[in-house]
PDB file of C-alpha atoms in Angstrom:
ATOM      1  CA  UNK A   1     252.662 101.574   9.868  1.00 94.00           C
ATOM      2  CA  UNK A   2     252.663  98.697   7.139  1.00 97.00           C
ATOM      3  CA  UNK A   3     251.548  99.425   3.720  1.00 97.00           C
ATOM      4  CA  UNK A   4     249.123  96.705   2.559  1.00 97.00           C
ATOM      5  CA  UNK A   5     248.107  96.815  -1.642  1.00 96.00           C
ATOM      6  CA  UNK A   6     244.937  96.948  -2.850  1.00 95.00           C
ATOM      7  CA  UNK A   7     242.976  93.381  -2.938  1.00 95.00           C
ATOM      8  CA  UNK A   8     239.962  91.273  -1.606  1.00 96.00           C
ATOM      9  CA  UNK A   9     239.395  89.539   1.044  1.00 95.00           C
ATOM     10  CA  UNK A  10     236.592  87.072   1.781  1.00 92.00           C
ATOM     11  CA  UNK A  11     235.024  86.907   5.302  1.00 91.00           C
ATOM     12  CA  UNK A  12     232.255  85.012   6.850  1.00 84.00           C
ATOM     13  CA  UNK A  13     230.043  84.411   9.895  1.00 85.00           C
ATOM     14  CA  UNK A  14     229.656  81.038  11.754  1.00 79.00           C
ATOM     15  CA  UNK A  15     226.723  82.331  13.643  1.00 80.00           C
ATOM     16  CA  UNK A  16     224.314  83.961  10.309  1.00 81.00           C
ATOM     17  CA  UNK A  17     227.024  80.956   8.029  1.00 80.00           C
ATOM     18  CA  UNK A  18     227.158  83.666   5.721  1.00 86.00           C
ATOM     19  CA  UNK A  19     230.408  84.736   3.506  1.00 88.00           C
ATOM     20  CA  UNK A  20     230.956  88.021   1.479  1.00 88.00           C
ATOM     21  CA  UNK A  21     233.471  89.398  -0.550  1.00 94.00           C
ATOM     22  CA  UNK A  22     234.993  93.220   0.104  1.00 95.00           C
ATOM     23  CA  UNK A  23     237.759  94.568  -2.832  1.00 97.00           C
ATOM     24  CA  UNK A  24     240.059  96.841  -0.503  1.00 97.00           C
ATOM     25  CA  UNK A  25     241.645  99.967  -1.466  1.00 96.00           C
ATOM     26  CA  UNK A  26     245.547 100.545  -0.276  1.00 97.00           C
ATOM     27  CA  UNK A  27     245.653 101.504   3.034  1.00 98.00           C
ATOM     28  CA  UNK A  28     248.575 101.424   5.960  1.00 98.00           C
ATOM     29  CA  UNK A  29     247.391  99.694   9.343  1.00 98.00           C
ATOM     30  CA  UNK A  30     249.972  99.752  12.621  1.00 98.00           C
ATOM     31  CA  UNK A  31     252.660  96.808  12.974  1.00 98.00           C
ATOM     32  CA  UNK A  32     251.415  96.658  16.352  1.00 98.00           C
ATOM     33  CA  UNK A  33     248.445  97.449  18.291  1.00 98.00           C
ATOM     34  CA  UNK A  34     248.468 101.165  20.487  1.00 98.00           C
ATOM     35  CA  UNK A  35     250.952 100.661  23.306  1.00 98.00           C
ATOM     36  CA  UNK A  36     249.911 102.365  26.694  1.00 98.00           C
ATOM     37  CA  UNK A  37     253.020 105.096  26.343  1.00 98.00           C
ATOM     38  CA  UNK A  38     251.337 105.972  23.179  1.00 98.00           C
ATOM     39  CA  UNK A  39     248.069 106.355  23.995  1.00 98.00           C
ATOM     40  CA  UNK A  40     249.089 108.207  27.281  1.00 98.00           C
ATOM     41  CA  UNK A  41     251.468 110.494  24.877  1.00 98.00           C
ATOM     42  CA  UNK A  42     248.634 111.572  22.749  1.00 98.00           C
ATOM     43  CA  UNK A  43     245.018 111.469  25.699  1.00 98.00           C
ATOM     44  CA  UNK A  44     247.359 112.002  28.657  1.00 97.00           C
ATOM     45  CA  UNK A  45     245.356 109.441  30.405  1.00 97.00           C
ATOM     46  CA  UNK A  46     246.135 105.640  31.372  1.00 97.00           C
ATOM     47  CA  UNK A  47     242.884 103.388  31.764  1.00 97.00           C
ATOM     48  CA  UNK A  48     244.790  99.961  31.744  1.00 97.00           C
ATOM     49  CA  UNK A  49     244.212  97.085  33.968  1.00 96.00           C
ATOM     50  CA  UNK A  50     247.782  96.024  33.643  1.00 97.00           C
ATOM     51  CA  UNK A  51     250.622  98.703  33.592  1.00 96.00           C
ATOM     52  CA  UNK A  52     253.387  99.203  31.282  1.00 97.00           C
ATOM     53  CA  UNK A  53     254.978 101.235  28.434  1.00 98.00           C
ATOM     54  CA  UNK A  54     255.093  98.173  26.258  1.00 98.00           C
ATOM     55  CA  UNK A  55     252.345  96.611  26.883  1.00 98.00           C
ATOM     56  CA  UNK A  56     249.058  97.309  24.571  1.00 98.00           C
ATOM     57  CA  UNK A  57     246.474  99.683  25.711  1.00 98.00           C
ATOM     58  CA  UNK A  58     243.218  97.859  27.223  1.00 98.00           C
ATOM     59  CA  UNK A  59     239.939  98.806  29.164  1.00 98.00           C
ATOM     60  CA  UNK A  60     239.337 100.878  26.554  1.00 98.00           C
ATOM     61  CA  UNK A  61     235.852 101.219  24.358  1.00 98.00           C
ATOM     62  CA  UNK A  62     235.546 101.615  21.153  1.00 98.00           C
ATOM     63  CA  UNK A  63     234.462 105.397  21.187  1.00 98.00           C
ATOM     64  CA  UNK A  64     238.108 105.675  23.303  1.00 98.00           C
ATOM     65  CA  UNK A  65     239.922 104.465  20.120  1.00 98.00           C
ATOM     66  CA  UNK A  66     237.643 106.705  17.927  1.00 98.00           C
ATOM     67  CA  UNK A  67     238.334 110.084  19.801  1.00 98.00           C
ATOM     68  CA  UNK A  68     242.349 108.724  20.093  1.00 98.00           C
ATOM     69  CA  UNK A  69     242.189 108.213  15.937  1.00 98.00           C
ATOM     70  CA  UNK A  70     241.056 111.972  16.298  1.00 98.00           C
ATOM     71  CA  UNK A  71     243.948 113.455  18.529  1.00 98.00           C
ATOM     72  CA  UNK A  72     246.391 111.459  16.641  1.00 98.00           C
ATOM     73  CA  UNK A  73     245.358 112.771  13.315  1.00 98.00           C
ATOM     74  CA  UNK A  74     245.302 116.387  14.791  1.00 97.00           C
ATOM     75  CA  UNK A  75     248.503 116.067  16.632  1.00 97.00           C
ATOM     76  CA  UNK A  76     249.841 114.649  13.559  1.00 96.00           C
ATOM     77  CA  UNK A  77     248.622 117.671  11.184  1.00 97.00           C
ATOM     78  CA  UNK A  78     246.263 115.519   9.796  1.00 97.00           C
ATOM     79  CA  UNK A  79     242.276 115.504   8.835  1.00 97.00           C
ATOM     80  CA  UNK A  80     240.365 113.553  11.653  1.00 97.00           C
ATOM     81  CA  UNK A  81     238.357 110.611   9.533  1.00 97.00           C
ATOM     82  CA  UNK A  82     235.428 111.048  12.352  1.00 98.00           C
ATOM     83  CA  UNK A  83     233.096 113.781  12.697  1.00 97.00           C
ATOM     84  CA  UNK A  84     231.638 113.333  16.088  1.00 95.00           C
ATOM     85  CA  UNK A  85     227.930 114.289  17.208  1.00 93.00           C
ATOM     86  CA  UNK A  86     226.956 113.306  20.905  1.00 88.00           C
ATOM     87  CA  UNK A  87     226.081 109.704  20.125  1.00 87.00           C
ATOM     88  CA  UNK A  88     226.438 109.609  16.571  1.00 93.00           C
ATOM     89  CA  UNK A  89     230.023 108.915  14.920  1.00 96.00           C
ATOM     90  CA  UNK A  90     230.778 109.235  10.727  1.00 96.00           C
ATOM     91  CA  UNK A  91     233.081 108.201   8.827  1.00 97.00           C
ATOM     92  CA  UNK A  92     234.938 111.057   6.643  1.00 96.00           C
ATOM     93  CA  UNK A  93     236.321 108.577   4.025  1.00 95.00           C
ATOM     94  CA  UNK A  94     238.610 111.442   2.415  1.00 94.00           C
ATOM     95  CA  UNK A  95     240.143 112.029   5.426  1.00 96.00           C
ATOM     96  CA  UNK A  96     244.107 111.470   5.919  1.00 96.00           C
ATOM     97  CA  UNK A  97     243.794 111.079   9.461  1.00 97.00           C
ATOM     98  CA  UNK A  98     243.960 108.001  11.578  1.00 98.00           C
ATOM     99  CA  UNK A  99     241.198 105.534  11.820  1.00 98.00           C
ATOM    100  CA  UNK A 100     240.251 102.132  12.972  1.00 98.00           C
ATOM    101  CA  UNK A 101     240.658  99.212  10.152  1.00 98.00           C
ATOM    102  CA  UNK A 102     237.342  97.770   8.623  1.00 97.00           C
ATOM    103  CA  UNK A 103     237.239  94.418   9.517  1.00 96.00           C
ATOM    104  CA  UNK A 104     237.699  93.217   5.924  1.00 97.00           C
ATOM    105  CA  UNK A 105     240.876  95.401   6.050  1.00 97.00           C
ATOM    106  CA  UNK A 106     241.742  93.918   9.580  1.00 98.00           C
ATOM    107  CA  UNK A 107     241.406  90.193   8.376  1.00 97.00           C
ATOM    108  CA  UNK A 108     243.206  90.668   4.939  1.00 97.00           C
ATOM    109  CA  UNK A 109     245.960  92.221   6.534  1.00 98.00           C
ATOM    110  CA  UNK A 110     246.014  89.806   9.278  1.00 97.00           C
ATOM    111  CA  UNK A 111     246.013  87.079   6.697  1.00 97.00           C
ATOM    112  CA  UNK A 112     248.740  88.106   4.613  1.00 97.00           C
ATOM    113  CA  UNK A 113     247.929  86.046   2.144  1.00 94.00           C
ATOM    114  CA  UNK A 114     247.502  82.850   3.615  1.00 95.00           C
ATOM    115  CA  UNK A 115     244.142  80.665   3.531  1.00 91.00           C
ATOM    116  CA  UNK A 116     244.130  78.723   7.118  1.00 92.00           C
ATOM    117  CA  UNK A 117     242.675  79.676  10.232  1.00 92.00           C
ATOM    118  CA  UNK A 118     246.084  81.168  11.140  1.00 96.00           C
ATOM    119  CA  UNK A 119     249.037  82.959   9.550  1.00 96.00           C
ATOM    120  CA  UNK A 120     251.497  80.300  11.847  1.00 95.00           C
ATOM    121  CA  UNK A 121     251.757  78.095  14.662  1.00 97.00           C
ATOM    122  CA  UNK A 122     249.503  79.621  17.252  1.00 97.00           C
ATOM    123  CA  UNK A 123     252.466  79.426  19.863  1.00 97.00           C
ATOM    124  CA  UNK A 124     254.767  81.175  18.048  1.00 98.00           C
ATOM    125  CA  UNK A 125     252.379  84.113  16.732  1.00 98.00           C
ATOM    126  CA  UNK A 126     250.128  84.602  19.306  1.00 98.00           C
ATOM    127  CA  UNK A 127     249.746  84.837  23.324  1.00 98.00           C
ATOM    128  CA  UNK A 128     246.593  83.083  24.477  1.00 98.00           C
ATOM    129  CA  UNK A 129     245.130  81.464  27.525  1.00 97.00           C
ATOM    130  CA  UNK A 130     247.756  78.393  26.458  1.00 97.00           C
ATOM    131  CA  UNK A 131     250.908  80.210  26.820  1.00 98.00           C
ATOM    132  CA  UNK A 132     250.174  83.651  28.165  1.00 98.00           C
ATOM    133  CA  UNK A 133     250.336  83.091  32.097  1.00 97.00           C
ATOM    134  CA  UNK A 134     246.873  84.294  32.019  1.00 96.00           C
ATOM    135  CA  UNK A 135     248.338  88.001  31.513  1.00 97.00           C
ATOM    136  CA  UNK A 136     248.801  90.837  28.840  1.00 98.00           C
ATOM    137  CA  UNK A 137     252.882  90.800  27.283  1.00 98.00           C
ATOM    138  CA  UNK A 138     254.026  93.398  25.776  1.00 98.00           C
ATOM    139  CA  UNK A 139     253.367  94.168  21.765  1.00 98.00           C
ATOM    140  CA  UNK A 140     255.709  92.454  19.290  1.00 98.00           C
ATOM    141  CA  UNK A 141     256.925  89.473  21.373  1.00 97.00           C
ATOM    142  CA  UNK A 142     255.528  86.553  19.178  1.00 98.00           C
ATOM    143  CA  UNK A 143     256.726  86.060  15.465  1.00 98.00           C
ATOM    144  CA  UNK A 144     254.943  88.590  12.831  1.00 98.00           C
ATOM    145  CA  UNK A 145     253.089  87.551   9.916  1.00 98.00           C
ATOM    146  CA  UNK A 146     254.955  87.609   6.235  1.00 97.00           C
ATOM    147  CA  UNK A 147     254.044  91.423   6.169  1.00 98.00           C
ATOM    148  CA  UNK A 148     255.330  92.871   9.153  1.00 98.00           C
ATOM    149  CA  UNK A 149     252.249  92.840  11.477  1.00 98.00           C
ATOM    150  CA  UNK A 150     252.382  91.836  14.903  1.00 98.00           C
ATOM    151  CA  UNK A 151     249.537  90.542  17.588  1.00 98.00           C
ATOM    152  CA  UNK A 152     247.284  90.207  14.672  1.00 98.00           C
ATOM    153  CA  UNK A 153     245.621  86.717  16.619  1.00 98.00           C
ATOM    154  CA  UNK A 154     246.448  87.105  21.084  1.00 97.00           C
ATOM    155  CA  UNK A 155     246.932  89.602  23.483  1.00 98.00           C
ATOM    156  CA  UNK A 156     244.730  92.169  23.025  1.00 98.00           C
ATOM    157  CA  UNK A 157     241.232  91.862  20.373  1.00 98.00           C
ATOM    158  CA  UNK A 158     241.214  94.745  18.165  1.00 98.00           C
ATOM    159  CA  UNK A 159     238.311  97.103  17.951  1.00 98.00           C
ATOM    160  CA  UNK A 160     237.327  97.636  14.418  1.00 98.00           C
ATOM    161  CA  UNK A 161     235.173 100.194  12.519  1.00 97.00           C
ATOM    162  CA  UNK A 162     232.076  97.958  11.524  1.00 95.00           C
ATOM    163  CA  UNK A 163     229.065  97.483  12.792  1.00 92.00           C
ATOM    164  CA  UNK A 164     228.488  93.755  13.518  1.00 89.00           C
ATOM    165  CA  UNK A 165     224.527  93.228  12.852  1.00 82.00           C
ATOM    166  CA  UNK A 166     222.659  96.241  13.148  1.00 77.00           C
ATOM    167  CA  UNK A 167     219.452  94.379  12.994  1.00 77.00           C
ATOM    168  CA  UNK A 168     219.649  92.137  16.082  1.00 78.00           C
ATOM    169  CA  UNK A 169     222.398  93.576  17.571  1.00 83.00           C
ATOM    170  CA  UNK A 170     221.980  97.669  16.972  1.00 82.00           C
ATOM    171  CA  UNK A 171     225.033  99.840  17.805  1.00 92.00           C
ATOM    172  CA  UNK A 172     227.318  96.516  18.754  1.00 96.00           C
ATOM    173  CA  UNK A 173     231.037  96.742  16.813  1.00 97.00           C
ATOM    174  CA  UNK A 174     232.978  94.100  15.853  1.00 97.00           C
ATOM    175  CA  UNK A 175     236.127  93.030  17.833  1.00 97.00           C
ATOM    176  CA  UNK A 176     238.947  90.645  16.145  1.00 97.00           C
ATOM    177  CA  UNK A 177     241.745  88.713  16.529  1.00 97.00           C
ATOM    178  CA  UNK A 178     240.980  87.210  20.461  1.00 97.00           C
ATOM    179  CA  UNK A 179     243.489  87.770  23.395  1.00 97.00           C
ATOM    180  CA  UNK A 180     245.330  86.734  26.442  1.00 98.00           C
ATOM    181  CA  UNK A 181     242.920  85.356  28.300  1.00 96.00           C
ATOM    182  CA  UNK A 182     240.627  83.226  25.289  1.00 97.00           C
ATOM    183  CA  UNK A 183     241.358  79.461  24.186  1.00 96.00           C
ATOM    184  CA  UNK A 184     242.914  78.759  20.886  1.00 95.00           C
ATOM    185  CA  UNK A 185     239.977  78.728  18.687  1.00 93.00           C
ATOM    186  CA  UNK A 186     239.021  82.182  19.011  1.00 95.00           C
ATOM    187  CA  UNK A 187     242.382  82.837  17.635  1.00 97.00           C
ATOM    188  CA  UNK A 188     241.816  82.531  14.301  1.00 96.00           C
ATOM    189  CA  UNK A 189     241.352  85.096  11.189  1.00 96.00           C
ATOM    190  CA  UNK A 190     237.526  84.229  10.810  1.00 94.00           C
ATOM    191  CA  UNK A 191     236.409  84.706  14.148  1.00 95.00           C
ATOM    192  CA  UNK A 192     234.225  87.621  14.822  1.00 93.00           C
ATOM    193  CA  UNK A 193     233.526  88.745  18.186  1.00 95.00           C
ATOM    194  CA  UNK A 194     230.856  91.651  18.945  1.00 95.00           C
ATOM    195  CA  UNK A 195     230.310  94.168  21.997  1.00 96.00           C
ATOM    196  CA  UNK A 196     228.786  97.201  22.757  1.00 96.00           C
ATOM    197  CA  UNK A 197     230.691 100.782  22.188  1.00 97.00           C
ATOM    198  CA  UNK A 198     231.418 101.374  25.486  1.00 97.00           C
ATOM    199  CA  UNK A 199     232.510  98.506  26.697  1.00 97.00           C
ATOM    200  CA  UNK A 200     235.513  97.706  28.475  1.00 97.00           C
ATOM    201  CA  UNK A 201     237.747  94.773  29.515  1.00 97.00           C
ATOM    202  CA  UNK A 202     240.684  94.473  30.128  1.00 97.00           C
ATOM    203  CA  UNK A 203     241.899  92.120  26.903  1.00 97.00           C
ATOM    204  CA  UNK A 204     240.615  94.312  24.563  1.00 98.00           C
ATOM    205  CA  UNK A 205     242.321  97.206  22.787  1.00 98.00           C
ATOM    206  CA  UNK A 206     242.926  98.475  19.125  1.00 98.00           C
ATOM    207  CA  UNK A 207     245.208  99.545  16.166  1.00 98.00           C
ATOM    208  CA  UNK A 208     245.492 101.996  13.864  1.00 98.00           C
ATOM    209  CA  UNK A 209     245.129 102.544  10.341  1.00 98.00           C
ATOM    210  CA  UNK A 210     244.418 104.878   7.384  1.00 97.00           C
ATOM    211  CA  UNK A 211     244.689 105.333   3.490  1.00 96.00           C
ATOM    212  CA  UNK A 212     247.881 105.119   2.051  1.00 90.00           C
ATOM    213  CA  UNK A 213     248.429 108.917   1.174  1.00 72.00           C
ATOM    214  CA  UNK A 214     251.829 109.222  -0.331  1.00 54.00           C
TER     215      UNK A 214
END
């Protein structure tokens, strides 16, 4: 985990052309997005299209990486941040537990306090349709950003915690960051992608965060 300060982030929305400003507590997010030894250490399960210790959990939906914040947290001793009710998911904010990053968290920390579309050369940060082979690598094999994250932009998109439009879009959650298989400009720190709870592909997974108890 990587401790980020406190700041504010800016983000906008090419579709709506909106932009909005979110102050940010501290909070710690994962250097790299859930591997598939991890998530198989803590769900016992392995949904992955691709297999491999190394290689970042995929094919899984957003309620996956909310019940996974949930055994992490309890296998960890900690409060779970989610209180789940059949179809209906909140958010216990003063909770120690493991969570997914808001997306103003997600793009602030993927940022790192640059102002461009990227944190570096796209070939040397991220894997994309460009230089991937058209396949998942495994976490951490591109150049982090200036505070220790890694596969912030490629590989995998990250689930995060937001709801993307409730009213045209209802339940959908906002994905970031694009992966393996997506051209180079949906790997920037703007770009919002949005999809349904349960879906599943298999360039999608997630990473973890929470506050930064000390």
């Amino acid at each position: 985990m990587i401790s980020i300060s406190a700041g504010q982030v800016t983000l906008s929305d090419r579709r709506t052309q909106r932009r909005w400003s979110v102050r940010l507590q501290p909070y710690d997010i994962a250097a790299v997005p859930v591997t598939q030894e991890q998530y198989a250490q803590v769900t016992g399960e392995r949904p992955s299209a691709a297999a491999g210790d190394r290689l970042p959990v995929e094919s899984v939906s957003w309620w996956d990486a909310i019940r996974f914040c949930n055994a992490l947290s309890q296998r960890k001793g900690l409060t779970p941040a989610y209180r789940i009710d059949g179809e209906r998911v909140d958010w216990n904010v003063n909770a120690d537990g493991y969570r997914l990053p808001t997306e103003a968290e997600w793009e602030y920390a993927c940022r790192a306090d640059t102002t461009g579309p990227r944190y570096g050369p796209l070939d040397e940060i991220a894997w994309y349709r460009g230089n991937s082979a058209e396949r998942i690598h495994e976490v951490a094999g591109k150049q982090p950003n200036a505070w220790g994250l890694y596969d912030m932009l490629g590989n995998v998109w990250d689930w995060c915690w937001d709801v993307y439009d409730a009213e045209v879009y209802g339940s959908y959650r906002v994905l970031r960051g694009g992966g393996w298989f997506d051209e180079q400009w949906s790997c920037r720190a703007s770009v919002r992608r949005r999809s349904h709870p349960t879906f599943t592909v298999d360039d999608v997974g997630f990473r973890v965060a929470r506050w930064a108890f000390r």
